[in-house]
Coordinates of C-alpha atoms and ligand atoms in Angstrom, one line a residue:
M1 CA 49.7 5.6 39.0
D2 CA 47.7 8.7 39.9
S3 CA 47.8 12.0 38.0
S4 CA 50.5 13.5 40.2
E5 CA 52.8 10.6 39.6
F6 CA 51.9 10.6 35.9
R7 CA 53.0 14.3 35.7
R8 CA 56.4 13.4 37.3
R9 CA 57.0 10.2 35.3
G10 CA 55.8 11.8 32.1
K11 CA 58.4 14.5 32.4
E12 CA 61.1 11.9 33.2
M13 CA 60.1 9.9 30.2
V14 CA 60.3 13.0 27.9
D15 CA 63.9 13.5 29.3
Y16 CA 64.7 9.9 28.7
I17 CA 63.5 10.1 25.1
A18 CA 65.3 13.3 24.3
D19 CA 68.5 11.8 25.8
Y20 CA 68.0 8.7 23.8
L21 CA 67.7 10.6 20.5
E22 CA 70.5 13.0 21.3
G23 CA 72.8 10.2 22.0
I24 CA 71.6 7.6 19.5
E25 CA 74.6 8.0 17.3
R26 CA 76.8 6.5 20.0
R27 CA 74.8 3.3 20.2
P28 CA 75.6 0.4 17.9
V29 CA 73.0 0.7 15.1
Y30 CA 72.4 -3.0 15.0
P31 CA 72.1 -5.1 18.1
D32 CA 74.6 -7.7 19.1
V33 CA 72.2 -10.4 20.4
E34 CA 71.3 -14.0 19.4
P35 CA 67.7 -15.2 18.8
G36 CA 66.0 -15.9 22.1
Y37 CA 68.3 -13.5 24.0
L38 CA 65.4 -12.0 25.9
R39 CA 63.5 -14.9 27.4
P40 CA 66.1 -15.8 30.0
L41 CA 66.4 -12.2 31.1
I42 CA 62.8 -11.9 32.4
P43 CA 60.5 -14.1 34.5
T44 CA 58.6 -16.9 32.8
A45 CA 55.3 -15.6 34.0
A46 CA 53.9 -12.2 35.2
P47 CA 55.0 -11.6 38.8
Q48 CA 52.3 -11.8 41.5
E49 CA 53.6 -8.7 43.3
P50 CA 54.1 -5.4 41.4
E51 CA 57.6 -4.2 40.8
A52 CA 58.6 -0.6 41.5
Y53 CA 58.4 1.8 38.6
E54 CA 62.1 2.6 38.9
D55 CA 63.0 -1.1 38.6
I56 CA 60.8 -1.5 35.5
I57 CA 62.4 1.5 33.9
K58 CA 65.9 0.2 34.6
D59 CA 65.0 -2.9 32.5
I60 CA 64.7 -0.7 29.4
E61 CA 68.5 -0.1 29.2
K62 CA 69.4 -3.4 30.7
I63 CA 67.1 -5.7 28.7
I64 CA 65.3 -3.9 25.9
M65 CA 67.8 -1.5 24.4
P66 CA 70.5 -4.2 23.8
G67 CA 68.0 -5.9 21.4
V68 CA 66.8 -2.7 19.6
T69 CA 67.8 -1.9 16.0
H70 CA 68.1 1.9 16.1
W71 CA 66.1 2.9 13.0
H72 CA 66.7 6.6 13.8
S73 CA 70.4 6.3 14.0
P74 CA 72.2 8.3 11.4
Y75 CA 74.1 5.1 10.6
F76 CA 70.9 3.3 9.6
F77 CA 70.8 3.0 5.9
A78 CA 68.6 -0.1 5.6
Y79 CA 65.1 -0.7 4.1
F80 CA 63.5 2.8 3.8
P81 CA 63.2 5.5 6.4
T82 CA 60.5 5.2 9.1
A83 CA 59.4 8.7 10.2
S84 CA 59.7 10.1 13.7
S85 CA 59.7 13.6 15.1
Y86 CA 59.1 15.3 18.4
P87 CA 55.7 16.8 17.3
A88 CA 54.6 13.4 16.2
M89 CA 55.5 11.9 19.5
L90 CA 53.6 14.6 21.4
A91 CA 50.6 14.0 19.2
D92 CA 50.8 10.3 19.9
M93 CA 50.6 11.1 23.6
L94 CA 47.5 13.2 23.1
C95 CA 45.9 10.5 20.9
G96 CA 46.5 8.0 23.7
A97 CA 44.9 10.4 26.2
I98 CA 41.8 11.0 24.1
G99 CA 41.8 7.4 23.2
C100 CA 38.8 7.5 20.9
I101 CA 37.8 4.9 18.3
G102 CA 36.6 6.6 15.1
F103 CA 34.5 3.9 13.4
S104 CA 31.7 6.3 12.6
W105 CA 31.1 10.1 12.7
A106 CA 29.2 9.8 16.0
A107 CA 31.9 7.7 17.6
S108 CA 34.0 10.9 17.7
P109 CA 33.1 13.7 15.3
A110 CA 36.4 15.6 15.5
C111 CA 38.3 12.4 14.7
T112 CA 36.4 11.8 11.4
E113 CA 36.2 15.4 10.4
L114 CA 39.9 16.2 11.1
E115 CA 41.0 13.2 9.1
T116 CA 38.9 14.2 6.1
V117 CA 40.1 17.8 6.1
M118 CA 43.8 16.9 6.7
M119 CA 43.6 14.4 3.9
D120 CA 42.4 17.2 1.7
W121 CA 45.3 19.4 2.8
L122 CA 47.8 16.7 2.1
G123 CA 46.2 16.0 -1.3
K124 CA 46.5 19.6 -2.2
M125 CA 50.1 19.6 -1.2
L126 CA 50.7 16.8 -3.6
E127 CA 48.6 18.6 -6.3
L128 CA 46.4 15.5 -6.6
P129 CA 43.7 16.0 -9.2
E130 CA 40.6 17.6 -7.7
A131 CA 38.7 14.3 -8.2
F132 CA 40.6 12.8 -5.2
L133 CA 39.6 15.6 -2.8
A134 CA 36.5 15.5 -0.6
G135 CA 36.0 19.3 -0.4
R136 CA 32.5 20.2 0.6
A137 CA 30.7 18.2 -2.1
G138 CA 33.3 16.1 -3.9
E139 CA 32.9 12.4 -4.6
G140 CA 36.5 11.6 -3.8
G141 CA 38.5 11.8 -0.6
G142 CA 41.2 10.5 1.6
V143 CA 41.2 8.0 4.4
I144 CA 44.0 7.0 6.7
Q145 CA 45.1 3.3 6.6
G146 CA 47.5 1.6 8.9
S147 CA 49.9 0.6 6.2
A148 CA 50.5 0.7 2.4
S149 CA 49.9 -3.1 2.5
E150 CA 46.4 -2.5 3.9
A151 CA 45.7 0.2 1.4
T152 CA 46.5 -2.1 -1.5
L153 CA 44.3 -4.8 0.0
V154 CA 41.4 -2.3 0.6
A155 CA 41.7 -1.1 -3.0
L156 CA 41.8 -4.7 -4.4
L157 CA 38.7 -5.7 -2.3
A158 CA 36.8 -2.6 -3.4
A159 CA 37.7 -3.2 -7.1
R160 CA 36.6 -6.9 -6.7
T161 CA 33.2 -5.9 -5.3
K162 CA 32.7 -3.3 -8.0
V163 CA 33.4 -5.7 -10.9
I164 CA 31.3 -8.5 -9.4
R165 CA 28.4 -6.1 -9.0
Q166 CA 28.8 -4.8 -12.5
L167 CA 28.9 -8.3 -14.0
Q168 CA 26.0 -9.5 -11.9
A169 CA 23.9 -6.5 -12.9
A170 CA 24.4 -7.5 -16.6
S171 CA 24.0 -11.2 -16.0
P172 CA 22.2 -12.0 -12.8
E173 CA 22.7 -15.7 -13.2
L174 CA 26.5 -15.4 -12.5
T175 CA 27.5 -16.4 -9.0
Q176 CA 30.2 -14.5 -7.1
A177 CA 32.3 -17.7 -7.1
A178 CA 32.0 -18.1 -10.9
I179 CA 33.2 -14.5 -11.4
M180 CA 36.0 -14.7 -8.8
E181 CA 37.5 -17.7 -10.5
K182 CA 38.1 -15.6 -13.6
L183 CA 39.3 -12.3 -12.0
V184 CA 42.9 -11.4 -12.6
A185 CA 45.0 -8.6 -11.0
Y186 CA 48.3 -7.3 -12.4
T187 CA 51.4 -5.7 -11.0
S188 CA 55.0 -5.4 -12.1
D189 CA 57.6 -8.0 -11.1
Q190 CA 59.2 -5.2 -9.0
A191 CA 56.1 -4.6 -6.8
H192 CA 56.2 -4.9 -3.1
S193 CA 55.4 -8.3 -1.7
S194 CA 52.2 -7.0 -0.1
V195 CA 50.6 -6.7 -3.5
E196 CA 51.0 -10.4 -4.0
R197 CA 49.6 -11.0 -0.5
A198 CA 46.6 -8.8 -1.3
G199 CA 45.9 -11.1 -4.2
L200 CA 46.1 -14.1 -1.9
I201 CA 43.8 -12.7 0.7
G202 CA 41.4 -11.4 -1.9
G203 CA 41.3 -14.9 -3.5
V204 CA 42.1 -13.7 -7.0
K205 CA 44.9 -14.5 -9.5
L206 CA 47.7 -12.0 -9.5
K207 CA 50.1 -11.9 -12.4
A208 CA 53.5 -10.2 -12.5
I209 CA 54.2 -8.1 -15.5
P210 CA 57.9 -8.2 -16.6
S211 CA 59.4 -4.8 -16.1
D212 CA 61.7 -3.2 -18.7
G213 CA 65.5 -2.4 -18.5
N214 CA 64.8 0.4 -16.0
F215 CA 62.6 -1.9 -13.8
S216 CA 59.6 0.0 -15.0
M217 CA 56.2 -1.5 -16.0
R218 CA 55.4 -0.4 -19.6
A219 CA 52.3 -0.4 -21.8
S220 CA 53.4 -3.1 -24.1
A221 CA 54.0 -5.8 -21.5
L222 CA 50.8 -5.0 -19.7
Q223 CA 48.8 -5.0 -22.9
E224 CA 50.2 -8.3 -24.0
A225 CA 49.2 -10.0 -20.7
L226 CA 45.7 -8.4 -20.9
E227 CA 45.1 -9.7 -24.4
Q228 CA 46.3 -13.2 -23.6
D229 CA 44.1 -13.4 -20.5
K230 CA 41.0 -12.0 -22.2
A231 CA 41.4 -14.5 -25.0
A232 CA 41.5 -17.2 -22.4
G233 CA 38.2 -16.1 -21.0
L234 CA 39.6 -14.4 -17.9
I235 CA 38.5 -11.0 -16.5
P236 CA 41.3 -8.4 -15.9
F237 CA 40.0 -6.1 -13.1
F238 CA 42.8 -4.5 -11.1
V239 CA 46.3 -3.1 -11.7
V240 CA 48.8 -1.9 -9.1
A241 CA 51.4 0.5 -10.4
T242 CA 54.3 1.5 -8.2
L243 CA 56.0 4.8 -8.0
G244 CA 59.3 4.2 -6.2
T245 CA 59.7 0.5 -5.9
T246 CA 61.1 -1.0 -2.6
S247 CA 64.0 -2.8 -4.3
C248 CA 65.4 0.0 -6.3
C249 CA 63.1 3.0 -6.4
S250 CA 62.1 2.6 -10.0
F251 CA 58.9 4.1 -11.4
D252 CA 56.2 2.4 -13.4
N253 CA 55.2 4.3 -16.5
L254 CA 51.8 5.7 -15.3
L255 CA 51.3 7.8 -18.4
E256 CA 51.4 4.6 -20.5
V257 CA 49.7 2.2 -18.1
G258 CA 47.0 4.6 -16.9
P259 CA 45.1 5.1 -20.2
I260 CA 45.1 1.3 -20.9
C261 CA 43.4 0.7 -17.5
N262 CA 40.8 3.5 -18.1
L263 CA 40.1 2.1 -21.6
E264 CA 39.7 -1.5 -20.3
G265 CA 37.6 -0.4 -17.3
I266 CA 40.3 -1.8 -14.9
W267 CA 40.7 -0.3 -11.4
L268 CA 44.2 1.3 -11.2
H269 CA 45.8 1.6 -7.8
V270 CA 49.0 3.6 -7.4
D271 CA 51.4 2.5 -4.6
A272 CA 53.9 5.3 -3.8
A273 CA 54.5 4.2 -0.2
Y274 CA 58.0 5.7 0.0
A275 CA 58.3 8.2 -2.9
G276 CA 54.9 9.9 -2.3
S277 CA 56.2 12.3 0.3
A278 CA 58.7 13.7 -2.3
F279 CA 56.0 14.7 -4.7
I280 CA 55.2 17.7 -2.4
C281 CA 58.5 19.2 -3.7
P282 CA 57.8 21.0 -7.0
E283 CA 61.0 19.5 -8.5
F284 CA 59.7 16.0 -7.9
R285 CA 56.0 16.5 -8.6
Y286 CA 56.5 15.4 -12.3
L287 CA 57.0 11.8 -11.0
L288 CA 53.3 11.7 -10.0
N289 CA 52.1 12.6 -13.5
G290 CA 49.5 10.2 -14.7
V291 CA 47.9 9.8 -11.3
E292 CA 44.8 11.4 -12.9
F293 CA 44.2 7.9 -14.5
A294 CA 44.2 6.2 -11.1
D295 CA 41.1 5.1 -9.1
S296 CA 43.1 5.1 -5.9
F297 CA 46.5 6.4 -4.7
N298 CA 48.5 5.8 -1.6
F299 CA 51.6 6.9 0.2
N300 CA 53.1 6.6 3.7
P301 CA 53.6 9.8 5.7
H302 CA 55.1 7.3 8.2
K303 CA 58.0 6.7 5.9
W304 CA 59.2 10.1 4.9
L305 CA 57.0 12.8 6.3
L306 CA 57.9 13.0 10.0
V307 CA 54.7 11.2 11.2
N308 CA 55.3 8.2 13.5
F309 CA 54.1 4.7 12.4
D310 CA 51.3 4.1 11.5
C311 CA 49.9 6.5 9.0
S312 CA 49.3 5.5 5.4
A313 CA 47.3 8.1 3.4
M314 CA 44.9 6.7 0.8
W315 CA 42.7 8.6 -1.7
V316 CA 40.0 7.4 -4.0
K317 CA 38.1 9.1 -6.7
K318 CA 34.8 7.6 -5.6
R319 CA 34.3 7.3 -1.9
T320 CA 31.3 5.2 -2.5
D321 CA 33.5 2.5 -4.0
L322 CA 35.0 2.0 -0.5
T323 CA 31.9 2.6 1.6
G324 CA 29.8 0.4 -0.8
A325 CA 32.3 -2.5 -0.6
F326 CA 32.7 -2.6 3.1
K327 CA 29.3 -1.3 4.4
M328 CA 28.1 -3.0 7.6
D329 CA 25.1 -1.6 9.5
P330 CA 24.7 -3.2 12.9
V331 CA 22.2 -1.4 15.1
Y332 CA 24.8 -0.1 17.6
L333 CA 26.5 1.8 14.8
K334 CA 23.4 3.7 13.7
H335 CA 23.2 7.3 14.5
S336 CA 21.2 10.3 13.6
H337 CA 23.8 11.7 11.2
Q338 CA 23.8 8.4 9.2
D339 CA 25.1 9.0 5.7
S340 CA 25.9 12.5 6.4
G341 CA 28.6 12.1 3.8
L342 CA 32.1 12.3 4.8
I343 CA 33.3 9.1 6.2
T344 CA 35.8 8.7 5.2
D345 CA 62.9 17.4 4.2
Y346 CA 64.5 16.4 1.2
R347 CA 68.1 16.6 2.3
H348 CA 67.9 12.9 1.9
V349 CA 67.9 13.3 -1.9
A350 CA 71.0 15.4 -1.9
L351 CA 72.8 13.0 0.4
S352 CA 71.9 10.0 -1.8
H353 CA 73.5 11.8 -4.7
E354 CA 76.5 12.5 -2.6
F355 CA 76.8 8.8 -1.8
E356 CA 76.3 8.0 -5.5
S357 CA 79.1 10.2 -6.6
L358 CA 81.4 8.7 -3.9
V359 CA 80.6 5.2 -5.3
R360 CA 81.1 6.3 -8.9
Q361 CA 84.6 7.6 -8.0
D362 CA 85.7 4.1 -7.0
P363 CA 86.1 1.9 -10.1
R364 CA 85.7 -1.3 -8.1
F365 CA 82.0 -0.5 -7.6
E366 CA 79.0 0.1 -9.9
I367 CA 75.7 1.9 -9.5
C368 CA 72.8 -0.4 -10.5
T369 CA 69.8 1.9 -11.1
E370 CA 69.2 5.5 -11.6
V371 CA 69.2 7.5 -8.3
I372 CA 66.0 9.5 -8.2
L373 CA 65.1 10.0 -4.6
G374 CA 66.9 8.8 -1.4
L375 CA 67.9 5.3 -2.4
V376 CA 71.2 4.2 -4.0
C377 CA 71.5 0.6 -5.4
F378 CA 75.2 -0.3 -5.8
R379 CA 77.5 -3.3 -5.8
L380 CA 81.1 -4.4 -6.2
K381 CA 81.7 -5.3 -9.8
G382 CA 82.0 -9.1 -9.7
S383 CA 80.1 -12.1 -8.4
N384 CA 77.0 -12.2 -6.2
E385 CA 79.0 -14.2 -3.6
L386 CA 81.5 -11.3 -3.4
N387 CA 78.7 -8.9 -2.7
E388 CA 77.0 -11.2 -0.2
T389 CA 80.3 -11.4 1.6
L390 CA 80.7 -7.7 1.6
L391 CA 77.2 -7.1 3.0
Q392 CA 77.7 -9.8 5.7
R393 CA 81.0 -8.0 6.7
I394 CA 79.2 -4.6 6.8
N395 CA 76.3 -5.9 9.0
S396 CA 78.5 -7.9 11.3
A397 CA 80.7 -4.9 11.9
K398 CA 77.5 -3.2 13.1
K399 CA 78.8 0.3 12.4
I400 CA 76.2 0.9 9.8
H401 CA 73.2 -1.2 8.8
L402 CA 72.2 -2.0 5.2
V403 CA 69.9 -4.5 3.5
P404 CA 70.2 -6.0 0.0
C405 CA 67.9 -6.5 -2.9
R406 CA 67.9 -8.7 -5.9
L407 CA 67.7 -7.0 -9.3
R408 CA 67.1 -9.7 -12.0
D409 CA 69.9 -12.1 -11.1
K410 CA 72.1 -9.6 -9.3
F411 CA 72.7 -9.4 -5.6
V412 CA 72.7 -5.6 -4.9
L413 CA 73.3 -3.5 -1.8
R414 CA 70.8 -0.8 -1.0
F415 CA 71.9 2.5 0.7
A416 CA 68.8 4.3 1.8
V417 CA 69.1 7.7 3.5
C418 CA 66.9 7.2 6.5
S419 CA 67.4 9.1 9.7
R420 CA 66.1 12.6 10.1
T421 CA 69.5 13.6 11.6
V422 CA 71.8 12.0 9.0
E423 CA 74.4 14.4 7.6
S424 CA 77.1 14.4 5.0
S425 CA 79.7 13.4 7.7
H426 CA 77.7 10.2 8.4
V427 CA 77.5 9.4 4.7
Q428 CA 81.2 9.9 4.2
L429 CA 82.0 7.8 7.2
A430 CA 79.7 5.1 6.0
W431 CA 81.4 5.1 2.6
E432 CA 84.9 5.0 4.0
H433 CA 83.8 2.1 6.1
I434 CA 82.3 0.2 3.1
R435 CA 85.4 0.9 1.1
E436 CA 87.7 -0.5 3.8
L437 CA 85.6 -3.7 4.1
A438 CA 85.5 -4.0 0.4
S439 CA 89.3 -3.8 0.2
S440 CA 89.6 -6.6 2.8
V441 CA 87.0 -8.8 1.0
L442 CA 88.8 -8.3 -2.3
R443 CA 92.2 -9.0 -0.8
A444 CA 90.9 -12.2 0.8
Q445 CA 89.6 -13.3 -2.5
K446 CA 93.0 -13.2 -4.2
Ligands
PLP1 C1 57.3 0.2 2.2 C2 56.5 -0.1 1.0 C3 55.3 -0.9 1.2 C4 54.8 -1.4 2.5 O1 54.5 -0.4 3.3 P1 53.7 -0.7 4.7 O2 53.1 0.6 5.1 O3 54.8 -1.2 5.7 O4 52.7 -1.8 4.4 C5 54.6 -1.1 0.0 N1 55.0 -0.6 -1.2 C6 56.1 0.1 -1.3 C7 56.5 0.5 -2.7 C8 56.9 0.3 -0.2 O5 58.1 1.0 -0.4

């Protein structure tokens, strides 16, 4: 493809994308294919002769789209939103064109500097404490990670390095292995599975703290675990608190948990992957109170801030905790500026409350947790089997798409307001649809 063909094909692609998004509502939100559907539709090995561009493009509608789950359909109410917007798509094109790799300042100065400054902008929008901002001379700062899972892992590894160095400075005879055996990290029983995985990768014990009746991690439960473990000779070093859990959008009590971590010298990481975007709104900023006790904080602009995957924003109070933990200095990365310092719409909420009030008007259903942002956890009053059947009916009808969660021993349906284009009419249609299926499931039960 030469530049003149690129100009032509690029314009065609932009038209295809705009048509796709304008018409997305008319596509079934969830694909009607069986596992393995794709392999028989394409050759078993790459063809020896190139195919015409037109033929390849035709395969998109013929082969790919039938197997796509349309995350940006206004009938997609599953998981959490994943962001997408026209400006973000254009920016992705430009990034592809510049195609730089920003592993050091010299590898592409604009890349590193823009990231640092934008992370300060974003931090200011969230009213993060000054300590998290790089500014011109600050010790803190932000760095973009691929995902919240990565941010948690990076924080855990940095905390691990820090505590190992501290302990070895005090007792040089201690080996890294001897210390690692005793390290314990903590998170609530509602934390995202990536926290447990970070513990696995980091090679440390990770304990789940029982959450309270509102699925929130509280001081008393954490304190109890810390006391027990210290008495047993273990070394608590890392706590992950979640603001807006994935199952039910509950909030750990930072104002209680934070001071304990500070007092005990434990690294506190705050995972606000979904909820974080909402804190930009003055009416939701209070949900971030207590972040001043954290050592690191993370949220995903790629979930709810119109930036395409992947963009996970992470801040630390001490940049040197990260640079110190992961520093590698091969010769080919050395440059003359070495150590120059800086390396480093909320309609959804209204719609979730609209859905909540629809659910509350139907006595057959119950709301399972407080609705704070764009997620509603609800179920039919009755058995788990009944709710499993309802969800199965909803998802096999393919008009809308939902996923479940388990809260304690209850099977619960999650209605997450996801698409940028979702409106009240979609929510109403979705609810009517759910009610009809519920009626038929309840009739069949009798
Ligand atoms: C979505 C989510 C994650 C995982 O985010 P990734 O960026 O996909 O790794 C982690 N924690 C919470 C609370 C989430 O909602």
